[in-house]
Amino acid sequence: SHPHVVQRAEFNKSQQKFVVYSLGNFISNQRITPRDGGMMIHIELQKENGKTTISNAGNILTWVYTPTIQNKLKYFVLPISKYENQPDFFDSNESFTKMLDCVKIMRSIVEKQNIVTPEIK
């Protein structure tokens, strides 16, 4: 089970420990903000002298866009940083506004709570 919302991620580089408490939802039909969003994790690995370590980590915030196309509901997982300044991409101003509402909530969580895992834009 999981809470269906984005929660903090922590990267302790000196101890090589990486923890994500919740990625939220990736593909889902939960349309209540912020359950319509999620987070992908980007981890860079480095191998030296046979030892693999995490050299860097970050997150990519996502939103599930569900327009109706040719009378069928479609699902698109959008990287928010790519689409947050493109209102013309969306089928309605309401969809664009819902994405912005979701990102506002998710960013407030990750910016305040994440440890060494910044948003990748």
JSON list of C-alpha atoms in Angstrom, two decimals:
[
{"chain": "A", "resi": 1, "resn": "SER", "atom": "CA", "xyz": [0.00, 0.00, 0.00]},
{"chain": "A", "resi": 2, "resn": "HIS", "atom": "CA", "xyz": [1.04, 3.59, -0.46]},
{"chain": "A", "resi": 3, "resn": "PRO", "atom": "CA", "xyz": [-0.49, 7.01, 0.14]},
{"chain": "A", "resi": 4, "resn": "HIS", "atom": "CA", "xyz": [-0.98, 7.89, -3.59]},
{"chain": "A", "resi": 5, "resn": "VAL", "atom": "CA", "xyz": [0.72, 11.26, -3.08]},
{"chain": "A", "resi": 6, "resn": "VAL", "atom": "CA", "xyz": [4.31, 12.46, -3.46]},
{"chain": "A", "resi": 7, "resn": "GLN", "atom": "CA", "xyz": [6.35, 12.35, -0.27]},
{"chain": "A", "resi": 8, "resn": "ARG", "atom": "CA", "xyz": [9.96, 13.20, 0.45]},
{"chain": "A", "resi": 9, "resn": "ALA", "atom": "CA", "xyz": [13.09, 11.60, -0.93]},
{"chain": "A", "resi": 10, "resn": "GLU", "atom": "CA", "xyz": [16.40, 11.48, 0.92]},
{"chain": "A", "resi": 11, "resn": "PHE", "atom": "CA", "xyz": [19.89, 10.90, -0.43]},
{"chain": "A", "resi": 12, "resn": "ASN", "atom": "CA", "xyz": [22.77, 10.49, 2.01]},
{"chain": "A", "resi": 13, "resn": "LYS", "atom": "CA", "xyz": [25.79, 10.56, -0.27]},
{"chain": "A", "resi": 14, "resn": "SER", "atom": "CA", "xyz": [28.36, 9.73, 2.42]},
{"chain": "A", "resi": 15, "resn": "GLN", "atom": "CA", "xyz": [26.46, 6.62, 3.54]},
{"chain": "A", "resi": 16, "resn": "GLN", "atom": "CA", "xyz": [25.23, 5.79, 0.01]},
{"chain": "A", "resi": 17, "resn": "LYS", "atom": "CA", "xyz": [21.62, 5.51, 1.18]},
{"chain": "A", "resi": 18, "resn": "PHE", "atom": "CA", "xyz": [18.69, 6.61, -0.94]},
{"chain": "A", "resi": 19, "resn": "VAL", "atom": "CA", "xyz": [15.10, 6.51, 0.32]},
{"chain": "A", "resi": 20, "resn": "VAL", "atom": "CA", "xyz": [11.86, 7.61, -1.33]},
{"chain": "A", "resi": 21, "resn": "TYR", "atom": "CA", "xyz": [8.82, 7.54, 0.91]},
{"chain": "A", "resi": 22, "resn": "SER", "atom": "CA", "xyz": [6.24, 7.76, -1.89]},
{"chain": "A", "resi": 23, "resn": "LEU", "atom": "CA", "xyz": [6.37, 8.40, -5.63]},
{"chain": "A", "resi": 24, "resn": "GLY", "atom": "CA", "xyz": [2.67, 9.25, -5.72]},
{"chain": "A", "resi": 25, "resn": "ASN", "atom": "CA", "xyz": [0.79, 7.91, -8.74]},
{"chain": "A", "resi": 26, "resn": "PHE", "atom": "CA", "xyz": [2.36, 7.31, -12.12]},
{"chain": "A", "resi": 27, "resn": "ILE", "atom": "CA", "xyz": [-0.58, 6.16, -14.24]},
{"chain": "A", "resi": 28, "resn": "SER", "atom": "CA", "xyz": [-3.91, 6.33, -12.47]},
{"chain": "A", "resi": 29, "resn": "ASN", "atom": "CA", "xyz": [-7.42, 7.65, -12.79]},
{"chain": "A", "resi": 30, "resn": "GLN", "atom": "CA", "xyz": [-7.33, 9.35, -9.41]},
{"chain": "A", "resi": 31, "resn": "ARG", "atom": "CA", "xyz": [-8.29, 12.86, -10.44]},
{"chain": "A", "resi": 32, "resn": "ILE", "atom": "CA", "xyz": [-8.22, 14.53, -7.03]},
{"chain": "A", "resi": 33, "resn": "THR", "atom": "CA", "xyz": [-5.26, 16.87, -6.65]},
{"chain": "A", "resi": 34, "resn": "PRO", "atom": "CA", "xyz": [-2.50, 15.94, -5.70]},
{"chain": "A", "resi": 35, "resn": "ARG", "atom": "CA", "xyz": [-3.30, 12.27, -6.36]},
{"chain": "A", "resi": 36, "resn": "ASP", "atom": "CA", "xyz": [-3.20, 13.01, -10.08]},
{"chain": "A", "resi": 37, "resn": "GLY", "atom": "CA", "xyz": [0.55, 13.59, -9.89]},
{"chain": "A", "resi": 38, "resn": "GLY", "atom": "CA", "xyz": [3.70, 11.67, -9.21]},
{"chain": "A", "resi": 39, "resn": "MET", "atom": "CA", "xyz": [7.45, 11.73, -9.20]},
{"chain": "A", "resi": 40, "resn": "MET", "atom": "CA", "xyz": [10.11, 9.83, -11.10]},
{"chain": "A", "resi": 41, "resn": "ILE", "atom": "CA", "xyz": [13.56, 9.45, -9.59]},
{"chain": "A", "resi": 42, "resn": "HIS", "atom": "CA", "xyz": [16.75, 10.01, -11.56]},
{"chain": "A", "resi": 43, "resn": "ILE", "atom": "CA", "xyz": [19.83, 8.32, -10.10]},
{"chain": "A", "resi": 44, "resn": "GLU", "atom": "CA", "xyz": [23.32, 8.54, -11.55]},
{"chain": "A", "resi": 45, "resn": "LEU", "atom": "CA", "xyz": [25.63, 5.65, -10.79]},
{"chain": "A", "resi": 46, "resn": "GLN", "atom": "CA", "xyz": [29.40, 5.73, -10.92]},
{"chain": "A", "resi": 47, "resn": "LYS", "atom": "CA", "xyz": [31.71, 2.73, -10.98]},
{"chain": "A", "resi": 48, "resn": "GLU", "atom": "CA", "xyz": [35.34, 3.02, -9.88]},
{"chain": "A", "resi": 49, "resn": "ASN", "atom": "CA", "xyz": [37.70, 0.20, -9.04]},
{"chain": "A", "resi": 50, "resn": "GLY", "atom": "CA", "xyz": [34.86, -2.32, -9.07]},
{"chain": "A", "resi": 51, "resn": "LYS", "atom": "CA", "xyz": [32.72, -0.33, -6.61]},
{"chain": "A", "resi": 52, "resn": "THR", "atom": "CA", "xyz": [29.42, 1.21, -7.72]},
{"chain": "A", "resi": 53, "resn": "THR", "atom": "CA", "xyz": [28.18, 4.31, -5.94]},
{"chain": "A", "resi": 54, "resn": "ILE", "atom": "CA", "xyz": [25.37, 6.84, -6.36]},
{"chain": "A", "resi": 55, "resn": "SER", "atom": "CA", "xyz": [26.98, 10.03, -7.61]},
{"chain": "A", "resi": 56, "resn": "ASN", "atom": "CA", "xyz": [23.84, 12.15, -7.99]},
{"chain": "A", "resi": 57, "resn": "ALA", "atom": "CA", "xyz": [20.07, 11.97, -7.54]},
{"chain": "A", "resi": 58, "resn": "GLY", "atom": "CA", "xyz": [17.07, 14.11, -8.41]},
{"chain": "A", "resi": 59, "resn": "ASN", "atom": "CA", "xyz": [13.36, 13.98, -9.19]},
{"chain": "A", "resi": 60, "resn": "ILE", "atom": "CA", "xyz": [11.10, 14.68, -12.14]},
{"chain": "A", "resi": 61, "resn": "LEU", "atom": "CA", "xyz": [7.56, 15.69, -11.22]},
{"chain": "A", "resi": 62, "resn": "THR", "atom": "CA", "xyz": [4.79, 14.27, -13.41]},
{"chain": "A", "resi": 63, "resn": "TRP", "atom": "CA", "xyz": [1.08, 14.78, -13.94]},
{"chain": "A", "resi": 64, "resn": "VAL", "atom": "CA", "xyz": [-1.46, 12.39, -15.47]},
{"chain": "A", "resi": 65, "resn": "TYR", "atom": "CA", "xyz": [-3.29, 14.18, -18.26]},
{"chain": "A", "resi": 66, "resn": "THR", "atom": "CA", "xyz": [-6.56, 12.49, -19.29]},
{"chain": "A", "resi": 67, "resn": "PRO", "atom": "CA", "xyz": [-8.14, 14.16, -22.33]},
{"chain": "A", "resi": 68, "resn": "THR", "atom": "CA", "xyz": [-10.93, 12.55, -24.30]},
{"chain": "A", "resi": 69, "resn": "ILE", "atom": "CA", "xyz": [-9.77, 11.93, -27.86]},
{"chain": "A", "resi": 70, "resn": "GLN", "atom": "CA", "xyz": [-12.20, 10.53, -30.44]},
{"chain": "A", "resi": 71, "resn": "ASN", "atom": "CA", "xyz": [-14.66, 9.66, -27.64]},
{"chain": "A", "resi": 72, "resn": "LYS", "atom": "CA", "xyz": [-12.03, 7.68, -25.70]},
{"chain": "A", "resi": 73, "resn": "LEU", "atom": "CA", "xyz": [-10.32, 8.63, -22.46]},
{"chain": "A", "resi": 74, "resn": "LYS", "atom": "CA", "xyz": [-6.55, 8.69, -22.97]},
{"chain": "A", "resi": 75, "resn": "TYR", "atom": "CA", "xyz": [-3.77, 8.75, -20.38]},
{"chain": "A", "resi": 76, "resn": "PHE", "atom": "CA", "xyz": [-0.55, 10.72, -20.77]},
{"chain": "A", "resi": 77, "resn": "VAL", "atom": "CA", "xyz": [2.14, 11.03, -18.10]},
{"chain": "A", "resi": 78, "resn": "LEU", "atom": "CA", "xyz": [3.58, 14.51, -18.57]},
{"chain": "A", "resi": 79, "resn": "PRO", "atom": "CA", "xyz": [6.85, 15.81, -17.14]},
{"chain": "A", "resi": 80, "resn": "ILE", "atom": "CA", "xyz": [5.54, 18.96, -15.51]},
{"chain": "A", "resi": 81, "resn": "SER", "atom": "CA", "xyz": [8.57, 21.15, -16.14]},
{"chain": "A", "resi": 82, "resn": "LYS", "atom": "CA", "xyz": [8.13, 20.62, -19.90]},
{"chain": "A", "resi": 83, "resn": "TYR", "atom": "CA", "xyz": [4.41, 21.50, -20.00]},
{"chain": "A", "resi": 84, "resn": "GLU", "atom": "CA", "xyz": [3.84, 24.01, -17.19]},
{"chain": "A", "resi": 85, "resn": "ASN", "atom": "CA", "xyz": [4.38, 26.93, -19.57]},
{"chain": "A", "resi": 86, "resn": "GLN", "atom": "CA", "xyz": [2.41, 25.49, -22.50]},
{"chain": "A", "resi": 87, "resn": "PRO", "atom": "CA", "xyz": [-1.30, 26.13, -21.84]},
{"chain": "A", "resi": 88, "resn": "ASP", "atom": "CA", "xyz": [-2.10, 25.69, -25.54]},
{"chain": "A", "resi": 89, "resn": "PHE", "atom": "CA", "xyz": [-1.08, 22.02, -25.34]},
{"chain": "A", "resi": 90, "resn": "PHE", "atom": "CA", "xyz": [-4.12, 21.18, -23.18]},
{"chain": "A", "resi": 91, "resn": "ASP", "atom": "CA", "xyz": [-7.69, 20.55, -24.26]},
{"chain": "A", "resi": 92, "resn": "SER", "atom": "CA", "xyz": [-8.98, 23.14, -21.79]},
{"chain": "A", "resi": 93, "resn": "ASN", "atom": "CA", "xyz": [-7.87, 25.83, -19.39]},
{"chain": "A", "resi": 94, "resn": "GLU", "atom": "CA", "xyz": [-9.33, 23.66, -16.62]},
{"chain": "A", "resi": 95, "resn": "SER", "atom": "CA", "xyz": [-6.88, 20.83, -17.41]},
{"chain": "A", "resi": 96, "resn": "PHE", "atom": "CA", "xyz": [-3.94, 23.24, -17.47]},
{"chain": "A", "resi": 97, "resn": "THR", "atom": "CA", "xyz": [-5.03, 24.81, -14.17]},
{"chain": "A", "resi": 98, "resn": "LYS", "atom": "CA", "xyz": [-5.43, 21.38, -12.53]},
{"chain": "A", "resi": 99, "resn": "MET", "atom": "CA", "xyz": [-1.87, 20.51, -13.50]},
{"chain": "A", "resi": 100, "resn": "LEU", "atom": "CA", "xyz": [-0.59, 23.80, -12.06]},
{"chain": "A", "resi": 101, "resn": "ASP", "atom": "CA", "xyz": [-2.51, 23.20, -8.83]},
{"chain": "A", "resi": 102, "resn": "CYS", "atom": "CA", "xyz": [-0.98, 19.74, -8.54]},
{"chain": "A", "resi": 103, "resn": "VAL", "atom": "CA", "xyz": [2.56, 20.94, -9.19]},
{"chain": "A", "resi": 104, "resn": "LYS", "atom": "CA", "xyz": [2.20, 23.69, -6.60]},
{"chain": "A", "resi": 105, "resn": "ILE", "atom": "CA", "xyz": [1.37, 21.13, -3.92]},
{"chain": "A", "resi": 106, "resn": "MET", "atom": "CA", "xyz": [4.04, 18.64, -5.00]},
{"chain": "A", "resi": 107, "resn": "ARG", "atom": "CA", "xyz": [6.75, 21.29, -5.23]},
{"chain": "A", "resi": 108, "resn": "SER", "atom": "CA", "xyz": [5.92, 22.58, -1.77]},
{"chain": "A", "resi": 109, "resn": "ILE", "atom": "CA", "xyz": [6.53, 19.06, -0.45]},
{"chain": "A", "resi": 110, "resn": "VAL", "atom": "CA", "xyz": [9.72, 18.25, -2.33]},
{"chain": "A", "resi": 111, "resn": "GLU", "atom": "CA", "xyz": [11.30, 21.69, -1.91]},
{"chain": "A", "resi": 112, "resn": "LYS", "atom": "CA", "xyz": [10.75, 21.66, 1.86]},
{"chain": "A", "resi": 113, "resn": "GLN", "atom": "CA", "xyz": [11.30, 17.97, 2.65]},
{"chain": "A", "resi": 114, "resn": "ASN", "atom": "CA", "xyz": [13.63, 16.42, 0.07]},
{"chain": "A", "resi": 115, "resn": "ILE", "atom": "CA", "xyz": [17.24, 15.95, 1.10]},
{"chain": "A", "resi": 116, "resn": "VAL", "atom": "CA", "xyz": [19.78, 16.27, -1.74]},
{"chain": "A", "resi": 117, "resn": "THR", "atom": "CA", "xyz": [17.23, 15.28, -4.40]},
{"chain": "A", "resi": 118, "resn": "PRO", "atom": "CA", "xyz": [16.33, 18.47, -6.30]},
{"chain": "A", "resi": 119, "resn": "GLU", "atom": "CA", "xyz": [13.79, 18.71, -9.08]},
{"chain": "A", "resi": 120, "resn": "ILE", "atom": "CA", "xyz": [15.29, 18.17, -12.51]},
{"chain": "A", "resi": 121, "resn": "LYS", "atom": "CA", "xyz": [13.86, 20.68, -15.00]}
]
